[in-house]
XYZ file of C-alpha atoms in Angstrom:
214
model
C 0.000 0.000 0.000
C 1.603 3.293 -1.119
C 0.441 6.622 0.264
C 1.545 9.789 1.963
C 2.041 8.966 5.640
C 0.640 11.037 8.533
C 0.927 9.986 12.202
C -0.225 11.859 15.334
C 1.428 10.674 18.580
C 2.537 12.010 21.989
C 6.071 12.674 23.309
C 7.180 11.963 26.882
C 10.051 13.723 28.712
C 13.447 12.077 29.337
C 16.757 12.867 31.028
C 20.244 13.018 29.459
C 23.584 14.723 29.782
C 25.192 18.135 29.481
C 23.689 21.656 28.870
C 22.225 24.367 31.156
C 18.593 23.841 32.047
C 17.510 27.296 30.805
C 17.861 25.961 27.245
C 15.145 23.322 27.492
C 13.091 22.693 24.388
C 9.885 24.587 23.773
C 7.476 23.116 26.355
C 4.464 23.840 24.160
C 5.805 21.358 21.587
C 5.002 18.440 23.903
C 1.285 19.196 23.586
C 1.338 19.254 19.787
C 0.603 16.286 17.554
C 3.442 14.663 15.638
C 3.109 14.628 11.853
C 5.153 12.305 9.635
C 4.916 12.904 5.903
C 6.626 11.475 2.825
C 6.009 11.342 -0.916
C 5.744 7.522 -0.839
C 5.278 5.053 1.963
C 4.597 1.361 2.506
C 2.555 0.718 5.636
C 1.824 -2.405 7.665
C -0.817 -1.113 10.063
C -0.979 -4.419 11.928
C 2.697 -4.239 12.838
C 2.764 -0.457 13.087
C 5.598 -0.232 10.556
C 5.981 2.509 7.947
C 8.600 2.809 5.206
C 9.079 6.402 4.085
C 10.532 7.487 0.735
C 11.337 10.923 -0.721
C 11.037 14.254 1.077
C 10.428 12.807 4.536
C 9.317 15.476 7.027
C 8.538 14.964 10.736
C 7.132 17.876 12.743
C 5.808 18.520 16.237
C 5.317 22.175 17.055
C 8.723 23.768 16.408
C 10.412 20.348 16.119
C 11.254 19.442 12.521
C 13.214 16.581 10.962
C 13.779 16.296 7.216
C 15.364 13.375 5.361
C 15.552 11.566 2.031
C 14.161 8.278 3.354
C 13.531 6.328 6.527
C 11.330 4.029 8.569
C 9.012 4.511 11.530
C 7.923 1.817 13.994
C 5.111 2.475 16.446
C 5.447 1.206 20.029
C 2.890 -0.263 22.473
C 2.806 3.037 24.391
C 1.621 4.920 21.263
C 4.993 6.476 20.499
C 7.330 5.545 17.661
C 10.974 5.154 16.683
C 12.241 6.581 13.390
C 15.475 5.917 11.493
C 16.167 8.578 8.871
C 18.942 8.901 6.283
C 19.891 11.646 3.850
C 22.614 13.983 2.620
C 22.055 15.368 5.147
C 19.247 14.663 7.608
C 18.271 17.987 9.201
C 16.950 18.605 12.708
C 15.718 21.760 14.413
C 13.692 22.791 17.470
C 13.206 26.057 19.333
C 14.153 26.235 23.010
C 12.136 28.015 25.674
C 14.722 30.815 25.904
C 14.120 31.677 22.252
C 17.257 30.042 20.831
C 17.128 27.249 18.266
C 18.732 23.824 18.331
C 19.812 22.914 14.781
C 21.607 19.760 13.690
C 22.686 17.838 10.589
C 24.139 14.364 10.028
C 24.101 11.446 7.583
C 21.623 9.530 9.726
C 19.240 10.370 12.567
C 17.561 7.941 14.970
C 14.606 9.547 16.753
C 12.781 8.111 19.777
C 9.579 10.092 20.257
C 8.769 8.466 23.591
C 12.002 9.719 25.174
C 12.491 12.780 22.982
C 15.976 11.557 21.992
C 17.690 12.468 18.710
C 20.871 10.585 17.725
C 23.023 12.103 14.969
C 25.348 9.649 13.161
C 28.108 10.585 10.717
C 29.375 14.093 9.937
C 27.245 15.390 12.789
C 26.998 19.069 13.636
C 24.764 20.606 16.318
C 24.107 24.244 17.186
C 22.394 25.320 20.414
C 21.913 29.005 19.762
C 25.356 29.943 18.431
C 27.276 27.296 20.409
C 28.572 24.679 17.975
C 29.426 21.000 18.453
C 31.030 18.838 15.760
C 31.533 15.084 16.105
C 30.898 11.823 14.307
C 28.160 10.991 16.845
C 25.966 13.328 18.914
C 23.035 12.304 21.107
C 20.605 15.108 21.991
C 17.595 15.236 24.320
C 14.899 17.488 22.871
C 13.188 17.808 26.270
C 16.226 19.076 28.209
C 18.627 20.287 25.468
C 21.342 18.171 27.108
C 23.666 16.274 24.811
C 26.794 14.143 24.512
C 29.274 14.112 21.629
C 31.886 11.480 20.796
C 33.562 9.706 17.892
C 31.217 6.681 17.921
C 28.133 5.556 19.793
C 29.932 2.705 21.544
C 33.244 4.586 21.916
C 34.798 1.747 19.927
C 36.731 3.838 17.415
C 39.082 6.785 17.273
C 39.033 9.444 14.598
C 38.719 13.201 14.348
C 37.413 13.511 17.894
C 34.927 16.216 18.891
C 35.034 20.000 19.004
C 33.006 22.607 20.899
C 32.821 26.305 20.028
C 31.169 28.309 22.825
C 30.142 31.914 22.303
C 30.620 34.483 25.123
C 27.611 34.904 27.380
C 26.000 38.295 27.947
C 27.301 39.690 31.249
C 24.961 41.056 33.915
C 26.457 44.518 34.505
C 24.145 45.173 37.455
C 26.405 42.990 39.641
C 29.892 44.233 40.623
C 32.630 42.994 42.957
C 34.350 46.390 43.190
C 34.672 47.978 46.636
C 34.358 51.764 47.054
C 37.750 53.489 47.418
C 36.554 55.698 50.306
C 35.262 52.730 52.268
C 31.733 54.139 52.311
C 29.123 51.686 51.238
C 27.083 52.753 48.272
C 23.487 51.936 47.578
C 23.069 48.719 45.690
C 22.306 49.252 42.008
C 18.751 48.743 40.953
C 18.206 45.312 39.408
C 18.133 45.349 35.660
C 14.947 43.948 34.201
C 15.495 40.807 32.183
C 15.084 41.172 28.471
C 11.853 39.607 27.240
C 12.280 36.298 25.431
C 11.933 36.830 21.706
C 10.932 33.637 19.920
C 11.533 33.818 16.197
C 9.196 31.810 13.988
C 12.129 30.210 12.163
C 15.801 29.687 13.047
C 18.577 31.851 11.686
C 19.959 30.625 8.372
C 23.292 28.912 8.932
C 26.223 29.701 6.659
C 27.786 26.243 7.050
C 27.535 24.269 3.748
C 26.114 21.237 5.600
C 22.964 23.250 6.373
C 22.320 24.329 2.773
C 19.491 21.770 2.374
C 17.852 22.554 5.718
C 14.759 24.764 5.493
């Protein structure tokens, strides 16, 4: 049976590794339905298995995965696991602080029940403007925590991993300087936090690997 494929499922939270908690994924996404679309697809409804071909797109709120082909397998708890391949597979999702997580790789494994994205081969991940490059990156869409290494099982050595961290905006309302005359001065008034600005789409990346990511 060939047809365009559309699934609507729920995502549950999970816990993983490494980034600050103020970069968690957009909470509203968890309440949105998941849509899986492709130009062609073979479906076995009894087994909950779907083969996806050509222009594969998975979305849930601001979460978006695009690929050339892949498969999706539903689970007893009404979630699904997807394996996507492409040159490249593209991933993006907005975080609650208004930044975007954007990634590319040769293959992506996605577990909707845990909210886990695994990037295999020529993997690159941006959280805001912080960049990670590795052969394997595992990323939790619910916490924005991730781990990067040369291979999933740490069984091989290669180019290693690299992290490029941008400077953080400094809170100038806090100072450690002591007055020269020894007379205490009134504490500065707290500076109001800038409102979170959530752009509808992520910034366009200049890296060639992102040229196919919309």
